[in-house]
Short mmCIF file of C-alpha atoms in Angstrom, two decimals:
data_model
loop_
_atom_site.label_atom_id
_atom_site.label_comp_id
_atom_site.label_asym_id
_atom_site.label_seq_id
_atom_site.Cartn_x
_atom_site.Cartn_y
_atom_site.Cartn_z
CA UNK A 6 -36.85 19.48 2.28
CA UNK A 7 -38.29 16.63 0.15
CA UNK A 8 -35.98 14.39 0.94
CA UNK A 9 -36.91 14.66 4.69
CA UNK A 10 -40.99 14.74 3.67
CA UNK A 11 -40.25 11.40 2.00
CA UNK A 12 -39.19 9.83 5.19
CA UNK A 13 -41.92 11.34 7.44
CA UNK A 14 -45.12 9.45 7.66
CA UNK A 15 -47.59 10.13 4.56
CA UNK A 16 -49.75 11.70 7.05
CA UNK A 17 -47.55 14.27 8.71
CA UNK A 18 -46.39 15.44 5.06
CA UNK A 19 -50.15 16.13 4.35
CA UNK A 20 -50.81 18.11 7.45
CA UNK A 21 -47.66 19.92 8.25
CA UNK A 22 -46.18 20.56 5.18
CA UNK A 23 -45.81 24.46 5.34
CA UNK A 24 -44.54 23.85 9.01
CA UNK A 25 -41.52 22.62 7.78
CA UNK A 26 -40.40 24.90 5.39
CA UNK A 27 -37.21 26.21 6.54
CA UNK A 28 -36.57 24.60 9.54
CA UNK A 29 -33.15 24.21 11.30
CA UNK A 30 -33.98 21.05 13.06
CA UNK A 31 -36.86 18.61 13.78
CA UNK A 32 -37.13 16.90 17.01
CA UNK A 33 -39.36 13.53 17.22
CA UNK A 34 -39.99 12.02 20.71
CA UNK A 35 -42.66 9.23 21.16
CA UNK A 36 -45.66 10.32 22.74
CA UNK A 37 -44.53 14.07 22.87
CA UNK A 38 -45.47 16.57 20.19
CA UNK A 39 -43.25 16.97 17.16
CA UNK A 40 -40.97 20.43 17.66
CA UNK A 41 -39.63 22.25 14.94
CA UNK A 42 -36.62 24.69 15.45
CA UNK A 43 -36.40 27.60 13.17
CA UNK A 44 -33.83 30.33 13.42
CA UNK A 45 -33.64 30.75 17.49
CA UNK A 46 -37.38 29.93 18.11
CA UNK A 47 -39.48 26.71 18.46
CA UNK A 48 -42.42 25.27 17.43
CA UNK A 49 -44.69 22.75 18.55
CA UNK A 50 -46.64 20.61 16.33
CA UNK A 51 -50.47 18.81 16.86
CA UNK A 52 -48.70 15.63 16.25
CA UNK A 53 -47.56 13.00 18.72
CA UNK A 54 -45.75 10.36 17.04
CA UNK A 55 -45.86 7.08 18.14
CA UNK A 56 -42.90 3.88 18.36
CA UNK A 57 -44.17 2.35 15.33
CA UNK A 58 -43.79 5.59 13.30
CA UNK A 59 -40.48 6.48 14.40
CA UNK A 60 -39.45 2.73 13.55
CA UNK A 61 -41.21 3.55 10.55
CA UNK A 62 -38.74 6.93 9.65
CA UNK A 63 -35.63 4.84 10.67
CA UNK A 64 -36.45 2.42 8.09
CA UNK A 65 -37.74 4.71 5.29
CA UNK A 66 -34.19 6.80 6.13
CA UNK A 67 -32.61 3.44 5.71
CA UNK A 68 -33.91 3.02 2.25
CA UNK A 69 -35.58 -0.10 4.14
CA UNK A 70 -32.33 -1.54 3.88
CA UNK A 71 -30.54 -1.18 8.03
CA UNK A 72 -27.81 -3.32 6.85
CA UNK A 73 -26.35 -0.49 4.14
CA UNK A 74 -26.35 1.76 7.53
CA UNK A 75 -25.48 -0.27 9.94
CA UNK A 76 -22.32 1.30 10.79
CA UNK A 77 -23.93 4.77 10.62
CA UNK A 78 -26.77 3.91 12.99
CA UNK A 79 -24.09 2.05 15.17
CA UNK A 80 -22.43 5.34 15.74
CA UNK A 81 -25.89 6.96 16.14
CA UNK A 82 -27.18 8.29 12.86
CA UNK A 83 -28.00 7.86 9.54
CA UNK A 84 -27.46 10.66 6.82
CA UNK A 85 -30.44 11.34 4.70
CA UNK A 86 -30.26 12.31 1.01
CA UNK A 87 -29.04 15.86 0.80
CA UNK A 88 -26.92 15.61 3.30
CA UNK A 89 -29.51 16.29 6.65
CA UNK A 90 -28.31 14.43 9.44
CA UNK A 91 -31.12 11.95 11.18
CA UNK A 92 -29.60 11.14 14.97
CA UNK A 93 -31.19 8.77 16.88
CA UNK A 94 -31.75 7.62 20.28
CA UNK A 95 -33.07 4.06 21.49
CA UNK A 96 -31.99 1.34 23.81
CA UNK A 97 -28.02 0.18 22.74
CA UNK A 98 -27.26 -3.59 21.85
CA UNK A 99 -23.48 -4.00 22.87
CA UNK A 100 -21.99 -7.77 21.56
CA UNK A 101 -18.36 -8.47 22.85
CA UNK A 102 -17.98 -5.03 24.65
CA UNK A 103 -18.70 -3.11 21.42
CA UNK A 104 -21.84 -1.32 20.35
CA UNK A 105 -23.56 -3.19 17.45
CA UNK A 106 -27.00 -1.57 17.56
CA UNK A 107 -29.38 0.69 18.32
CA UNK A 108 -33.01 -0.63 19.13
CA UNK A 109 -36.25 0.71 20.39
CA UNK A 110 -35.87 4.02 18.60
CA UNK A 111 -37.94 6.39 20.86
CA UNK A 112 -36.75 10.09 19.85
CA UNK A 113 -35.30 11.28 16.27
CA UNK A 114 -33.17 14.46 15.78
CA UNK A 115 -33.33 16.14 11.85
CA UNK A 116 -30.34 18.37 11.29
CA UNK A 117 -31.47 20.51 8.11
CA UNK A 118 -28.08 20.60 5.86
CA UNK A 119 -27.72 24.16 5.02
CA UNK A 120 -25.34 25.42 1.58
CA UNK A 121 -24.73 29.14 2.17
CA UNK A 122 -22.40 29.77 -0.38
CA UNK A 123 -20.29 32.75 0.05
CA UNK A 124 -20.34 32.21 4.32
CA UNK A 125 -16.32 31.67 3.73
CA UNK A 126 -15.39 33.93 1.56
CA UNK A 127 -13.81 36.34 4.30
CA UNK A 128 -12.63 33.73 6.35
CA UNK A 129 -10.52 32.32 3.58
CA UNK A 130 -8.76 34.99 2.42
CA UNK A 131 -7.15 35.59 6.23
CA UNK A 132 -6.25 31.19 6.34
CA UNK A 133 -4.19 31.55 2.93
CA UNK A 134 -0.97 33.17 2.13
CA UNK A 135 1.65 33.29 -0.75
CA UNK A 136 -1.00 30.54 -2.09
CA UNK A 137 -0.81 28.20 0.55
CA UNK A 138 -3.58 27.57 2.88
CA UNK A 139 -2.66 27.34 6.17
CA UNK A 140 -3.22 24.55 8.78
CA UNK A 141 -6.84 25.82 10.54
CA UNK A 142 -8.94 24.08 13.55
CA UNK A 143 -12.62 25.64 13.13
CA UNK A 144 -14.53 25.48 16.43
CA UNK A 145 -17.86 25.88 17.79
CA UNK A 146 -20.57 24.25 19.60
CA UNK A 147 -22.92 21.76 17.74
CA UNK A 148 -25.58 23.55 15.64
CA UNK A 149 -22.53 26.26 15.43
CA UNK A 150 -22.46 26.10 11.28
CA UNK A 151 -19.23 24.35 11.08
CA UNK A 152 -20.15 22.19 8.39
CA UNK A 153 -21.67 24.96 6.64
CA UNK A 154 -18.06 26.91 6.99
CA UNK A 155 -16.33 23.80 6.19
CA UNK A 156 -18.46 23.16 2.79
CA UNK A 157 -17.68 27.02 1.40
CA UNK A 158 -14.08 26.60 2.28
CA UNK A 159 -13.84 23.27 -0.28
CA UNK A 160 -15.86 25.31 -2.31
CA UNK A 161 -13.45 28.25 -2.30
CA UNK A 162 -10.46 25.75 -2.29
CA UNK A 163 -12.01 23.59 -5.26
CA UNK A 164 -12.16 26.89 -7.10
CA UNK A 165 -9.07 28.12 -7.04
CA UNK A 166 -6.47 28.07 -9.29
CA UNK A 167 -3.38 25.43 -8.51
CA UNK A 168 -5.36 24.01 -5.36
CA UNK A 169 -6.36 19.85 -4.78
CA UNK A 170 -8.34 19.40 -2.09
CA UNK A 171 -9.65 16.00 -1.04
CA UNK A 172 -12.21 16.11 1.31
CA UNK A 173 -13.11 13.71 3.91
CA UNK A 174 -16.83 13.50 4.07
CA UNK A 175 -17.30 10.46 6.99
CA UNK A 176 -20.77 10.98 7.42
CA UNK A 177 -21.79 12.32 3.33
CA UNK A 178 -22.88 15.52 5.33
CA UNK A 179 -20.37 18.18 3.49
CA UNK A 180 -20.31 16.79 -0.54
CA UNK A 181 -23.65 14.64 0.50
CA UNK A 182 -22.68 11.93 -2.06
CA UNK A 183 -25.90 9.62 -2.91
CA UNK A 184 -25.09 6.92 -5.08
CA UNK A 185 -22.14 8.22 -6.63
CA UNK A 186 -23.71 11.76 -7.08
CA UNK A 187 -22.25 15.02 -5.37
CA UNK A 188 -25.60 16.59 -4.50
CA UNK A 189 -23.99 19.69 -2.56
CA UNK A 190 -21.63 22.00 -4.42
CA UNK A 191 -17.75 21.41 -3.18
CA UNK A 192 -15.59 23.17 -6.27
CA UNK A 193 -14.52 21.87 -9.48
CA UNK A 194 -11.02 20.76 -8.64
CA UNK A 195 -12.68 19.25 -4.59
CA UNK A 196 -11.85 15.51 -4.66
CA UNK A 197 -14.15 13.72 -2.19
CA UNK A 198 -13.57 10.28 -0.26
CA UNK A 199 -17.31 9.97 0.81
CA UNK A 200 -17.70 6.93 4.26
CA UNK A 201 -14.01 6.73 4.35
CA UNK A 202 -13.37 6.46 8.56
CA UNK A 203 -10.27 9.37 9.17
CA UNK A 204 -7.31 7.51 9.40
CA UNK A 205 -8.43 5.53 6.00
CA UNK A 206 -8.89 8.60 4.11
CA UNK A 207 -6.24 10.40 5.17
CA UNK A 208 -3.92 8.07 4.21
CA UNK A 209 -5.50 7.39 1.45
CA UNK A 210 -5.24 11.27 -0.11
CA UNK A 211 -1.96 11.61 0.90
CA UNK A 212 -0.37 8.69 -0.91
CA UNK A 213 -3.34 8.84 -3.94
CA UNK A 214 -4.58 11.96 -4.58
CA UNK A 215 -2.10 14.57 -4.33
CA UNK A 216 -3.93 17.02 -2.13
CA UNK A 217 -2.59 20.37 -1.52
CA UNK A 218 -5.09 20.43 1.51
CA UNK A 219 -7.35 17.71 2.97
CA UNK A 220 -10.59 19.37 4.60
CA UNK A 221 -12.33 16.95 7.08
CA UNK A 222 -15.45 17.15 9.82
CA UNK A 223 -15.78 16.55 13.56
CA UNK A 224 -12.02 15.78 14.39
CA UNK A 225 -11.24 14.53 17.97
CA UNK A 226 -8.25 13.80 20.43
CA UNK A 227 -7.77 10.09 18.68
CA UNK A 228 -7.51 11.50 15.11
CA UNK A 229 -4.54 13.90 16.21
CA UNK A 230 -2.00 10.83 14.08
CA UNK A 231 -3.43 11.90 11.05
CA UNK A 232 -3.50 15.18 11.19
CA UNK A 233 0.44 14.94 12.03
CA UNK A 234 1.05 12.77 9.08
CA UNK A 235 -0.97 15.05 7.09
CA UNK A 236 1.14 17.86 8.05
CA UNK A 237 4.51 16.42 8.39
CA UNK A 238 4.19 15.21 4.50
CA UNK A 239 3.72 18.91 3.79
CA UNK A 240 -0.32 18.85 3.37
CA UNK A 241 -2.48 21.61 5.08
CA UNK A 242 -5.46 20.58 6.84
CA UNK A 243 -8.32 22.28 8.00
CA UNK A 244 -10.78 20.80 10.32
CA UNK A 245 -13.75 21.01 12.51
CA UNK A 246 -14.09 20.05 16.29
CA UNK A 247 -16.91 20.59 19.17
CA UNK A 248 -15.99 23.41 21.57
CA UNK A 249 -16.98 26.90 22.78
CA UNK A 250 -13.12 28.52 22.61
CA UNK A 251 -9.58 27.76 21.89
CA UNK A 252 -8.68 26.49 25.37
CA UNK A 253 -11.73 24.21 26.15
CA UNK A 254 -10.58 22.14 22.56
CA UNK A 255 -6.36 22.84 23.44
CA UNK A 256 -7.56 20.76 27.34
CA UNK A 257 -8.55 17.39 25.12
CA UNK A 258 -6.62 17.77 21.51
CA UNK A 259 -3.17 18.51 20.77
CA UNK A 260 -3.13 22.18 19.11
CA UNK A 261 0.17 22.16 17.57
CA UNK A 262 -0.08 21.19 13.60
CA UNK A 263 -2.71 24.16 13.23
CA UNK A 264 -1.60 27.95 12.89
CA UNK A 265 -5.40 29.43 13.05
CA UNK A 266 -8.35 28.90 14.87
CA UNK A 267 -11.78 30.21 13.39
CA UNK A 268 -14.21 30.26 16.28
CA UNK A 269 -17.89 30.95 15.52
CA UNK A 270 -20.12 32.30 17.11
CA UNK A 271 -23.67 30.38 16.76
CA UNK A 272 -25.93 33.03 17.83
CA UNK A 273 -24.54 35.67 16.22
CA UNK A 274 -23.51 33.96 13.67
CA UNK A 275 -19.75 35.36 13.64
CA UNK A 276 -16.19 34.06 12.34
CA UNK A 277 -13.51 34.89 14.56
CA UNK A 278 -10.32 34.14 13.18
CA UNK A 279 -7.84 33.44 15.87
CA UNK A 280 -3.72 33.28 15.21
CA UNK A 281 -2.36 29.99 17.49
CA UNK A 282 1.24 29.95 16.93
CA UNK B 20 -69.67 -32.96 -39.95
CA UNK B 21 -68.93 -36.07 -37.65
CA UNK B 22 -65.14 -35.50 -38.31
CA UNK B 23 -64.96 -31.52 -37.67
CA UNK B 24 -67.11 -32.53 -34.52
CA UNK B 25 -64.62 -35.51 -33.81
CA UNK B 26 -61.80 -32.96 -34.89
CA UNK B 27 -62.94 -30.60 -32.69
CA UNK B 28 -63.36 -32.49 -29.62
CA UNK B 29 -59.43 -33.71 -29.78
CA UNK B 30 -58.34 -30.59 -29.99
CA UNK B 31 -59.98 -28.98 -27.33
CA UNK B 32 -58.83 -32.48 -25.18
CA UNK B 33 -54.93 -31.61 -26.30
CA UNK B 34 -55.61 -27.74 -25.52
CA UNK B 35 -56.68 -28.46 -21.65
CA UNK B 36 -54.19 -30.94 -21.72
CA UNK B 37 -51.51 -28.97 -22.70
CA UNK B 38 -52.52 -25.95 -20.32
CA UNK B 39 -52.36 -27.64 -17.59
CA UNK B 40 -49.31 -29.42 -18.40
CA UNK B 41 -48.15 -25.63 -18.50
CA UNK B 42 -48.99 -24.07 -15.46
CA UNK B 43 -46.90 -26.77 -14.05
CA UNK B 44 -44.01 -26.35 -16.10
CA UNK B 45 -44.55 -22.29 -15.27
CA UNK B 46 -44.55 -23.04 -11.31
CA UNK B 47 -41.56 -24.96 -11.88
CA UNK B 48 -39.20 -22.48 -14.28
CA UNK B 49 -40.32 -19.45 -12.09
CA UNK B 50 -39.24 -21.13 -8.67
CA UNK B 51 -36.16 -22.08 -10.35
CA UNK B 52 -35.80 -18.76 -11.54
CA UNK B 53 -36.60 -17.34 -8.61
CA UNK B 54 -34.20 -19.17 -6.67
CA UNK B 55 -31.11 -18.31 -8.81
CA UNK B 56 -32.35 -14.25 -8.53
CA UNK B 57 -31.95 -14.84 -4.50
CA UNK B 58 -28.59 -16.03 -4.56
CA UNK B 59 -27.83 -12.84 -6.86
CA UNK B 60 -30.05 -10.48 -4.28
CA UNK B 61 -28.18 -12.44 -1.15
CA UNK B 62 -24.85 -11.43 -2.57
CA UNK B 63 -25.69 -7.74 -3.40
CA UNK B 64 -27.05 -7.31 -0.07
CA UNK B 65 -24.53 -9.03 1.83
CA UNK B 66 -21.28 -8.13 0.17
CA UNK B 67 -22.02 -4.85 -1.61
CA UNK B 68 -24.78 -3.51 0.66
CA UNK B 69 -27.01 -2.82 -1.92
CA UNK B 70 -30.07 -1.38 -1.00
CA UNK B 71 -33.35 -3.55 -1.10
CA UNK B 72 -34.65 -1.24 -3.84
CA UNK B 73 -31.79 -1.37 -5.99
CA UNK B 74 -30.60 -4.54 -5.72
CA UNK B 75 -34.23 -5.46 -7.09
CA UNK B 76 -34.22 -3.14 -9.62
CA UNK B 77 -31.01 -4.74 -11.16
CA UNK B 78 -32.42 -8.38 -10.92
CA UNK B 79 -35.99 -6.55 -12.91
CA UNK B 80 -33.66 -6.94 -15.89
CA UNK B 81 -33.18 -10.63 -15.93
CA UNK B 82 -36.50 -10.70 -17.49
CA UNK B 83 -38.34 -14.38 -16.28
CA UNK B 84 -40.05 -12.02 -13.22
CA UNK B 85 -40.50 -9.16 -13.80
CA UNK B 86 -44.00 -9.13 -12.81
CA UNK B 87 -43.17 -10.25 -9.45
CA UNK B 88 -40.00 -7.34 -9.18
CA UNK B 89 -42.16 -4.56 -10.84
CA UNK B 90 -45.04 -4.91 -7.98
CA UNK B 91 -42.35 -4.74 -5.47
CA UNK B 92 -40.67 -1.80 -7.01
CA UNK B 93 -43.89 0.10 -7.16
CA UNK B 94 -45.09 -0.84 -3.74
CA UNK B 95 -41.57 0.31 -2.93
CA UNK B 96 -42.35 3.54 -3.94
CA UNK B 97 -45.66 4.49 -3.05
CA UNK B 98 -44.63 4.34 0.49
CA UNK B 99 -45.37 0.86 1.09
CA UNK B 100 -42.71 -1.59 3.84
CA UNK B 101 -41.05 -4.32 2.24
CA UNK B 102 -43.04 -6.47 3.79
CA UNK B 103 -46.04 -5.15 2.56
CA UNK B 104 -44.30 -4.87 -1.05
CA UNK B 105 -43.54 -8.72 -1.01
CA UNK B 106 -47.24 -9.17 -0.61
CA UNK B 107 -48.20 -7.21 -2.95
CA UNK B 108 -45.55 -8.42 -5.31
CA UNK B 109 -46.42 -12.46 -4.60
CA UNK B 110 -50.35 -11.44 -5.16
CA UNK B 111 -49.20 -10.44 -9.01
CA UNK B 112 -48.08 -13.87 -9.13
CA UNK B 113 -50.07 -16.11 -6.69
CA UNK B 114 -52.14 -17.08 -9.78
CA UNK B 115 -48.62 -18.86 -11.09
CA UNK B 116 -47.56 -19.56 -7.30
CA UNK B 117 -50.18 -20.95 -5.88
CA UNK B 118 -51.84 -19.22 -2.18
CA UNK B 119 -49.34 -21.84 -0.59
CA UNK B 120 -46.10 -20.32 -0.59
CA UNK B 121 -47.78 -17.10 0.42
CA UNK B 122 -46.42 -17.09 4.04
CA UNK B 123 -42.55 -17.67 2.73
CA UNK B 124 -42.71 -14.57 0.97
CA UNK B 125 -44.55 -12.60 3.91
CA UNK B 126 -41.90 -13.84 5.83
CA UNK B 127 -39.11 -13.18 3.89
CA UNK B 128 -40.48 -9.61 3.36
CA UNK B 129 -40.82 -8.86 7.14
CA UNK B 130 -37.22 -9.33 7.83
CA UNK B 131 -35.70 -8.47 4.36
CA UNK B 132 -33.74 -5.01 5.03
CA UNK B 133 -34.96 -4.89 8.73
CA UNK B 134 -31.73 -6.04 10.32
CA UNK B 135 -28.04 -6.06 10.03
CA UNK B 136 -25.40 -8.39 7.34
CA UNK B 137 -26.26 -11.67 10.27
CA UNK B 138 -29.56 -11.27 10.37
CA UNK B 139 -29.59 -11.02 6.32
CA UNK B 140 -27.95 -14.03 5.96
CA UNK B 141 -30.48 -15.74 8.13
CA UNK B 142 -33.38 -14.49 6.13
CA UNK B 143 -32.26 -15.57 2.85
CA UNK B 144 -31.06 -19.35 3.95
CA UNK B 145 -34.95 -19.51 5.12
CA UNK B 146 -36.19 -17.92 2.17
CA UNK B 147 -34.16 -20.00 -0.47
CA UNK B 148 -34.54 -22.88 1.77
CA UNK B 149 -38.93 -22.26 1.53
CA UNK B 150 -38.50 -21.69 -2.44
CA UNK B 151 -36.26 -24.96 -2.57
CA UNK B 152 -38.74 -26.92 -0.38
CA UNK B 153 -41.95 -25.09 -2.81
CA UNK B 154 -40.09 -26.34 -6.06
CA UNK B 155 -39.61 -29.89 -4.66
CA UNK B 156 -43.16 -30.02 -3.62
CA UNK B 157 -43.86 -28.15 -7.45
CA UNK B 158 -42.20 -31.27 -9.13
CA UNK B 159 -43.70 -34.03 -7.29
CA UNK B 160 -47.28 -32.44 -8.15
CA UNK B 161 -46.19 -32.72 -11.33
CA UNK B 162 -45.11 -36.37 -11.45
CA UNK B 163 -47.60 -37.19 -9.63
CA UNK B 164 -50.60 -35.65 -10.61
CA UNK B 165 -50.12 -34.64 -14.01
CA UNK B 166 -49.78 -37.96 -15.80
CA UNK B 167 -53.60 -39.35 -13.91
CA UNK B 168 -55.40 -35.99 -15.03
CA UNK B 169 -53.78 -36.39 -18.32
CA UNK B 170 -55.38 -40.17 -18.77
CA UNK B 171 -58.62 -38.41 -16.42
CA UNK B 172 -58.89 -35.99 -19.80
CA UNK B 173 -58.01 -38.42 -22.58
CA UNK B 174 -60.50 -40.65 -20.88
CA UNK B 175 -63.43 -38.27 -20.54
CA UNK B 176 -62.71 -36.97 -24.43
CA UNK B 177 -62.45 -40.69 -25.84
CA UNK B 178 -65.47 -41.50 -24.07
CA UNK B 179 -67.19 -38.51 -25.84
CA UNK B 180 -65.68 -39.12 -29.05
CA UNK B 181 -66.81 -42.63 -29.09
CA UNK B 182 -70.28 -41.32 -27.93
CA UNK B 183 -70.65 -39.01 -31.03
CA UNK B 184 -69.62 -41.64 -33.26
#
């Protein structure tokens, strides 16, 4: 929770610090008070931030440096130390038919990065057998804990015996790599390729790294190459992707490298673990 | 008692000379200096992406300013913008500086870190091109009026000297 304090204004930390003690997200909207989400329920804040302070966040998340996170910002976001997830929302700057900025922030989300060790535990042991970990799609809607479920299983992987698993960490939300430190723990034997873009890092642990499974976040329709490769060289995979059940995800992403689903349940927080093949 | 007077005077002549023969030379190194650190910053932040805090922190090291980095890195950190931090850091220094350059390091400081790789590049070619244009103007001052405050001084102290005797 520092990490976010550090960002807020000096203010807000001085006033609300209690308030944001175990919070799953923080929503910032100029001119609107500041909400805080905790476990199901909401809560409003006496504070109504203005332009200037959210431009002030964005460039305290930045490290006052939007150039390092251009990229990240570009795609929406910026990940904070820890591995919390700041989205964004402003007016878009497109150059050439491609997006090259966001400016005129006017609303912040803060994703709270939660490690639950242990949250995998039972899921893993039904996704491996005669020591080989099976190709698995996890699924939910966003804010369903799939990153959370995703982090335990390189845990689990990265601690045990005869496994190398490289994982994929895009957006430094699942190792949360800052400045060549793993702050979040991933397993002894977890290699991590932190800001690689999918189709970099996957080829990039197959042919280096010698991964017995590559784990990797938020996979879509265009990354369904990769995952082929991945699994035509003889590599498991197991990855994330946005969607309420099996057949909403099978309507927009080819299904067939994966032999389980694990569909959770965000409210109740439940793993399902669903055979596909 | 004449000659420890007489003594005295030229010394104290060849002190104030001397110092302000130095704060020239000081102004001079230090933009010089200065301008050899940006090209180093330019290239962390432009090719490596350095952060604005650590890519000062590793030019702190070279030693010459570390005044100047060390106010930035602790404005840095209490909170304070860059902007705000190259104020702060230029005040540490304004007494070697001089108020006139103020504005290129107010400037540089608004829009160092505040936009993408293009808009970098930009800020340093006006910043190293403000430092260049301060040295220039450091050297002529120099040349040009250095050598009739030197004679102004010698002047003043003979004059004295040839009083007492």
């Amino acid at each position: 929770m520092k990490n976010i304090l550090n960002i807020l204004p000096y203010e807000w930390q001085i006033k609300e610090t209690s308030s944001f003690c175990s919070v799953s997200d923080i929503r910032i909207k100029a001119g609107q008070p500041l909400i805080l989400f905790k476990e199901g329920t909401e809560k409003h804040i006496e504070i109504t931030p203005t332009l200037s302070q959210l431009s002030h966040i964005v460039q305290k998340a930045s490290e006052n440096s939007v150039y390092s996170y251009i990229d990240d910002i570009r795609q929406g976001f910026i990940t904070l130390k820890g591995g919390h997830r700041m989205g964004i929302s402003g007016k878009a700057v497109y150059e050439a038919e491609s997006l090259t900025n966001i400016k005129n922030v006017c609303g912040i989300n803060i994703r709270i990065a939660r490690e639950l060790k242990g949250v995998a535990s039972e899921v893993f042991l039904k996704l491996i057998s005669d020591g080989r970990i099976h190709n698995t799609v996890i699924i939910s809607p966003p804010g369903g804990g799939k990153t959370t479920l995703l982090r335990d299983m390189a845990r689990i992987s990265g601690n045990t015996k005869n496994q190398r698993p490289v994982l994929i960490d895009s957006r430094y939300e699942i190792a949360a790599e800052h400045k060549g430190e793993i702050s979040l723990d991933v397993g002894e034997r977890t290699l991590t390729l932190s800001g690689y873009r999918k189709s970099d890092g996957f080829s990039h642990a197959i042919r280096t790294l010698s991964p017995t499974v590559i784990l990797c976040d938020e996979t879509g329709s265009e990354d369904s190459e990769y995952l082929n490769s991945a699994v035509n060289c003889g590599v498991s995979v197991i990855v994330t992707a946005h969607a309420a059940s099996v057949a909403e995800l099978s309507r927009r992403m080819d299904l067939s490298p994966f032999k389980n689903a694990v569909i959770l349940d965000g409210k109740e927080r439940k793993a399902q673990v669903t055979q596909l093949k | 008692m004449k000659l420890t007077g007489i003594f005295l005077i030229i010394l104290s002549g060849v002190l104030l000379i001397f110092k302000i023969y130095y704060s020239h030379v000081k102004r001079i190194s230090f933009l010089k200096r200065l301008i050899s650190d940006s090209e180093i910053l330019k290239n962390e932040i432009l090719f490596m992406k350095t952060p604005v805090y650590d890519a000062v922190a590793n030019l702190k090291s070279n030693g010459a300013c570390d005044k100047f980095y060390e106010e930035i890195l602790n404005s840095l950190n209490g909170n304070f913008s860059v902007k705000d931090s190259f104020s702060k850091g230029f005040k540490a220094v304004s007494d070697i500086l001089g108020e006139k350059s103020e504005s290129v390091f107010t400037d540089f400081g608004n829009l160092l870190g505040a936009t993408d790789s293009d808009g970098q590049k930009c800020a340093f070619s006006s910043f190293i091109c403000g430092l260049e244009k301060a040295l220039e103007e450091a050297e002529t001052e120099k040349k040009e009026k250095l050598k009739p405050r030197c004679a102004a001084i010698s002047f003043i102290f003979t004059a004295i000297i040839l009083f007492v005797i």
